Coordinates of C-alpha atoms in Angstrom, one line a residue:
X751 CA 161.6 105.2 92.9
X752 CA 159.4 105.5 90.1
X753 CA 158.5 101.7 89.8
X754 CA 157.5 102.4 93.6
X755 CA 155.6 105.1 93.0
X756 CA 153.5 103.0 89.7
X757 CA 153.3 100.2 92.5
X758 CA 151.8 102.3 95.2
X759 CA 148.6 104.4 93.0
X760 CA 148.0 100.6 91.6
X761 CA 147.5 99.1 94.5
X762 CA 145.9 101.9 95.5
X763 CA 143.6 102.3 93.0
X764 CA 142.9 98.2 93.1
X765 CA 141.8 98.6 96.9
X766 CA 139.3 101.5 95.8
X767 CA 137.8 99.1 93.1
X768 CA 137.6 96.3 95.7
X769 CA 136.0 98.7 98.2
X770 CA 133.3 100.0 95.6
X771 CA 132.7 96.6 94.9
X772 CA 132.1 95.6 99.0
X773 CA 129.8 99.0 99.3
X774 CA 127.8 98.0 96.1
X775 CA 127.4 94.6 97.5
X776 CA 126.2 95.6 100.8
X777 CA 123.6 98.2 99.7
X778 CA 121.9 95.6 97.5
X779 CA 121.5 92.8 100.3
X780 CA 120.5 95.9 102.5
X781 CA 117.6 96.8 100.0
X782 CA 116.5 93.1 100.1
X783 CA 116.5 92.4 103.8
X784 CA 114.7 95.9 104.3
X785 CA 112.1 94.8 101.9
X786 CA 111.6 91.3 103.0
X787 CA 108.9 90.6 105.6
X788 CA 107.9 94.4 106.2
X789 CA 104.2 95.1 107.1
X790 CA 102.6 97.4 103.9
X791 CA 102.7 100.6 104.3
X792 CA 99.8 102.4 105.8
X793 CA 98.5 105.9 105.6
X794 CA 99.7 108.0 108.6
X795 CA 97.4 109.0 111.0
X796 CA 98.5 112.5 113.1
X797 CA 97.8 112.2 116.9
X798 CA 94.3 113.2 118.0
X799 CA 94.0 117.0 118.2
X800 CA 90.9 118.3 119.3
X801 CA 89.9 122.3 117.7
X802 CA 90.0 124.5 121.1
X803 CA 86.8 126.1 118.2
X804 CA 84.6 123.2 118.2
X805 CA 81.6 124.6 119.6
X806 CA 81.8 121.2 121.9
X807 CA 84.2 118.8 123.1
X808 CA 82.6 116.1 125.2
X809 CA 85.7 114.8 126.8
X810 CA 84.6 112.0 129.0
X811 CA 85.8 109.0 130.9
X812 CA 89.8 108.9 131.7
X813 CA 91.3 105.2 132.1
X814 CA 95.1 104.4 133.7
X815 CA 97.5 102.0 131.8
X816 CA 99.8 100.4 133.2
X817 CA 102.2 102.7 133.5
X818 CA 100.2 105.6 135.4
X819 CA 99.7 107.3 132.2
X820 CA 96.1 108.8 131.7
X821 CA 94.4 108.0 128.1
X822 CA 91.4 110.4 127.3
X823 CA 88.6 109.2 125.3
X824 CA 87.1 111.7 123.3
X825 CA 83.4 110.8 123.4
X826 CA 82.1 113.1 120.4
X827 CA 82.7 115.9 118.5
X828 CA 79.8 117.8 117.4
X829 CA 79.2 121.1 115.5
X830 CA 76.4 124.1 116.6
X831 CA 73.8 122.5 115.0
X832 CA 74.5 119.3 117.2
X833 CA 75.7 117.1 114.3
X834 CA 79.0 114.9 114.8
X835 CA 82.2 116.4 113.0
X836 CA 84.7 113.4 112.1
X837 CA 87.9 113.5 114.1
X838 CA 90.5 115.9 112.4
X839 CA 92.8 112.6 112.5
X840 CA 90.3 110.4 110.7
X841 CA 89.3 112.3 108.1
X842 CA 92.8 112.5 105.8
X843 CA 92.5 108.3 106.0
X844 CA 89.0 108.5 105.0
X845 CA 89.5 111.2 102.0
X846 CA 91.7 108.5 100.5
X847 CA 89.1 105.4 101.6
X848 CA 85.8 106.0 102.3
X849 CA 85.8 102.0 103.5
X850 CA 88.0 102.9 107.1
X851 CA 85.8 103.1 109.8
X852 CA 88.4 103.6 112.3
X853 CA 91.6 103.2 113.5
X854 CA 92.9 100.4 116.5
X855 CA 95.9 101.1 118.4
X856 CA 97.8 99.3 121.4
X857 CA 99.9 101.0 122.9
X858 CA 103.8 99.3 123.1
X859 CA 102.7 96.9 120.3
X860 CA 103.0 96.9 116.2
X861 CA 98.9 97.1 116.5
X862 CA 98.4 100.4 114.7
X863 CA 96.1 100.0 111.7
X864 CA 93.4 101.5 110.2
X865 CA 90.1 99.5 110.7
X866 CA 88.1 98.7 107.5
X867 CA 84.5 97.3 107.3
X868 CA 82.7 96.5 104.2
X869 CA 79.1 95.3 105.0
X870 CA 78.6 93.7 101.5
X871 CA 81.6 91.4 101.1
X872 CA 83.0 90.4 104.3
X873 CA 86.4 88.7 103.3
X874 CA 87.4 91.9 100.6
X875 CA 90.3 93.1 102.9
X876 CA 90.8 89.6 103.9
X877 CA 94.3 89.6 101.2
X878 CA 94.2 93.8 100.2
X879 CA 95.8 96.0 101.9
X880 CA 94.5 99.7 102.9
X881 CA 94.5 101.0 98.9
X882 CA 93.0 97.4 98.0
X883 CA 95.8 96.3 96.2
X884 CA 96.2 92.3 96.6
X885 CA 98.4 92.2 99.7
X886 CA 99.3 88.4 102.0
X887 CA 99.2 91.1 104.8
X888 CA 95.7 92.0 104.2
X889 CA 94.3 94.6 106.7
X890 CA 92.1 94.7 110.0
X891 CA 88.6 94.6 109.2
X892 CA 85.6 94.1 111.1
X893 CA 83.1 91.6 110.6
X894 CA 80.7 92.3 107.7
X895 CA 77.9 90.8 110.3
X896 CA 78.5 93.5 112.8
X897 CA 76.5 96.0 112.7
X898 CA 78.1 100.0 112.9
X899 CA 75.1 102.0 112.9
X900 CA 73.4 101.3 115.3
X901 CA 76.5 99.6 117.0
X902 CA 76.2 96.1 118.3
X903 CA 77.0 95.0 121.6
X904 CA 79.8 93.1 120.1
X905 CA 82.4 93.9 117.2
X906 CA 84.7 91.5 115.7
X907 CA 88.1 92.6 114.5
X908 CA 89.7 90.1 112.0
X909 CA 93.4 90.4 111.5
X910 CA 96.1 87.6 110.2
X911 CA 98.6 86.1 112.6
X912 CA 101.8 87.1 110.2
X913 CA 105.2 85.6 111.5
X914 CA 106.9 89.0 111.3
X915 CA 104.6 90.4 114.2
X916 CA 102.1 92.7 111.6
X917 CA 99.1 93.1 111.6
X918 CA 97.3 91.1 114.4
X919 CA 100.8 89.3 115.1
X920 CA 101.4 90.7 118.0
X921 CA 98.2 89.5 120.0
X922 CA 99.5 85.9 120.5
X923 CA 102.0 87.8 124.0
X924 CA 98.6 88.0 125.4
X925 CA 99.3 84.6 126.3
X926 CA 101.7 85.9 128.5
X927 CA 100.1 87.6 132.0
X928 CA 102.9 89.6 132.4
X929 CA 102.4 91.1 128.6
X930 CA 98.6 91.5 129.8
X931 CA 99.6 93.5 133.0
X932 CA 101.2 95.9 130.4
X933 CA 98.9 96.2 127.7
X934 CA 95.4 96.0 129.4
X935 CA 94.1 99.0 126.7
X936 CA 93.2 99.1 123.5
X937 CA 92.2 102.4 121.4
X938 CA 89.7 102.4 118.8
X939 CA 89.4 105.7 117.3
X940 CA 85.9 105.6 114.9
X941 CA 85.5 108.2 112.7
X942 CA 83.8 110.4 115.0
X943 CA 84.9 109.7 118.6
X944 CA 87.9 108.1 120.4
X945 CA 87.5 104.9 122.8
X946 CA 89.2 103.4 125.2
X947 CA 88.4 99.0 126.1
X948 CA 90.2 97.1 128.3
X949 CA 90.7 94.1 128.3
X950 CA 88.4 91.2 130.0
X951 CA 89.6 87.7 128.6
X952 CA 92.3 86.3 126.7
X953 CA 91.8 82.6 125.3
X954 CA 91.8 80.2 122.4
X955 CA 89.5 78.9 120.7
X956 CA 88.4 77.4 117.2
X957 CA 86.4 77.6 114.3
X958 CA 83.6 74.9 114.9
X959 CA 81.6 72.8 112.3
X960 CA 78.2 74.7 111.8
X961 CA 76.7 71.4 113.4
X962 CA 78.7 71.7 116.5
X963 CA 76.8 72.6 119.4
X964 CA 79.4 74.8 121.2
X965 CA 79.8 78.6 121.9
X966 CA 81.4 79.9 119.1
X967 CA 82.6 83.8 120.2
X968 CA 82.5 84.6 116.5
X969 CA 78.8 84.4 116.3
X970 CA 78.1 86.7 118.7
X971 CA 77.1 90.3 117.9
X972 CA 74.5 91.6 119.6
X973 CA 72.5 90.9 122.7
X974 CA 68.6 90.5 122.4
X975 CA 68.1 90.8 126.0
X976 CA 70.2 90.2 129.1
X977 CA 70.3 86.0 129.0
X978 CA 72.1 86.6 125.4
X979 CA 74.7 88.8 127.2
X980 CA 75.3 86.9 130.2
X981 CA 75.7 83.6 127.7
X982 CA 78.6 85.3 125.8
X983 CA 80.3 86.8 129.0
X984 CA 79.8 83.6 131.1
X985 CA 81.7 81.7 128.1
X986 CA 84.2 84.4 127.4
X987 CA 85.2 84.5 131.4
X988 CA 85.4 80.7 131.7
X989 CA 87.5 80.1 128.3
X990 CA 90.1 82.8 129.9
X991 CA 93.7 81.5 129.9
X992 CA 93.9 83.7 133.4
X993 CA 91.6 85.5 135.7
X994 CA 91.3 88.5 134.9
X995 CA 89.2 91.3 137.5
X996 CA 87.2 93.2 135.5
X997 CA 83.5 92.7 135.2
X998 CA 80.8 93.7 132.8
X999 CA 77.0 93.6 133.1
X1000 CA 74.3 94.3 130.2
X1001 CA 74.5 97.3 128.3
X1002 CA 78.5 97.0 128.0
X1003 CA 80.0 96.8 125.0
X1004 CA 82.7 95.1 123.3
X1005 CA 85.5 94.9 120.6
X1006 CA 86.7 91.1 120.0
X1007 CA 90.2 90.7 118.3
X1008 CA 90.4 87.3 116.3
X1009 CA 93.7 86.1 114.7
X1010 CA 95.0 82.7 113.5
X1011 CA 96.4 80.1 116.3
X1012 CA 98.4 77.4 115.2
X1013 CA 98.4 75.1 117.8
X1014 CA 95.1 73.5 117.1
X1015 CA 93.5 72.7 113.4
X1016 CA 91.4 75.6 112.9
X1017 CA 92.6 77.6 115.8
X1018 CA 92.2 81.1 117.0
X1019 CA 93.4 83.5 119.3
X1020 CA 91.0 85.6 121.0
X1021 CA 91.3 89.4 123.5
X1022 CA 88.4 90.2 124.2
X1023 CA 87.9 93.9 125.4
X1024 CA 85.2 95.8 127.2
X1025 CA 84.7 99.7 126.8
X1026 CA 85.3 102.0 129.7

């Protein structure tokens, strides 16, 4: 009966070992996997609340997704003296870099990054992340060509094409009508206003040789006078994977997303958005 007993806490106390073992085991491929392929960690922005105080609140234009659901843009906020106050959102991201200009969200996508610009070296956050550490990822930026202030007629959002679906990952379903019907808006929040752009062509394009005489979206930024809008919009409309019925005219303005397209040497994958 003894023996029995001796038999029955070491086999015991052999499964408990084996079981420790398994749980050790499965926690450290679980650390790997959760760190493998993850999009860096970015700062968290709170959802837009407006002070009931501010001595003005110039909520303007309301647009309809998809799904019936209204999106407010927030035109301005500006104090008693008529100067504009930066969005209560916006302003933790830019106490810990003063290089964000804004934040671009799609709704029902993984786009949902804070915007950087930096006019004097264009490709910085090209391979850094939001704290510039050296990052694959790198982060959305806008092209060091655009101009902010005053704002061109056309801003250029660079983002890598990563094969986990970060950063500008996600556009490449735009090829897809049905992903379009779905995810017509995009929100840019600048530091000092919320906007809403929907979007007016999807297509895919290239980066030329400077000697090719071609339209090349990613040299457009700002139209002169009306024959240098029309050229842009006539180009953007025709290069359009699929018709899409929304119109502009001069005096719109635009956001253009750009990502990596593999398909073609060179390639890239282009939404192109107009502000409502």
């Amino acid at each position: 009966m003894n023996k029995m007993k001796d038999l029955d806490e070491k086999s015991f106390l052999k499964l408990a070992t084996i079981m420790a073992g398994v749980v050790m085991i499965f926690c450290a491929v679980s650390a790997i996997f959760s760190s493998y392929g993850n999009a860096p960690k970015v700062p968290h922005r709170e959802a837009t609340v407006l002070d009931a105080n501010q001595p003005t609140k110039n909520i303007s234009k309301e647009a309809e997704n998809a799904n019936n659901q209204p999106i407010s843009a927030a035109e301005s906020i500006v104090d008693e003296r008529g100067s504009p106050v930066m969005l209560p959102n916006m302003r933790p991201v830019y106490e810990k870099n003063s290089d964000v200009v804004g934040w671009i969200k799609i709704e029902g996508t993984s786009i949902d990054y804070p915007v950087m610009y930096t006019k004097n070296d264009g490709e910085f956050y090209l391979y850094k992340n939001f704290y510039k550490n050296k990052d694959i990822n790198g982060s959305i930026f806008i092209d060091a060509h655009c101009s902010l202030n005053p704002r061109d007629t056309n801003l250029i959002f660079h983002g890598h094409n990563m094969n986990n679906g970060s950063m500008f990952g996600a556009l490449i379903k735009y090829k897809s009508r049905e992903f379009y019907n779905s995810h017509r808006y995009v929100l840019f929040d600048t530091l000092y206003g919320s906007q809403v752009y929907e979007v007016i062509s999807v297509f895919i394009s290239k980066v030329y040789n400077m000697s090719d005489n071609v339209f090349k979206y990613y040299r457009f930024y700002n139209a002169e006078d009306e024959e240098d809008f029309n050229y842009f919009y006539d180009n953007i409309k025709c290069l359009s994977m699929y018709a899409i019925d929304l119109e502009a005219a001069y005096g719109d303005e635009f956001i253009t997303l750009s990502t990596c397209e593999n398909s073609i040497k060179n390639g890239r994958f282009v939404v192109v958005a107009k502000r409502i």
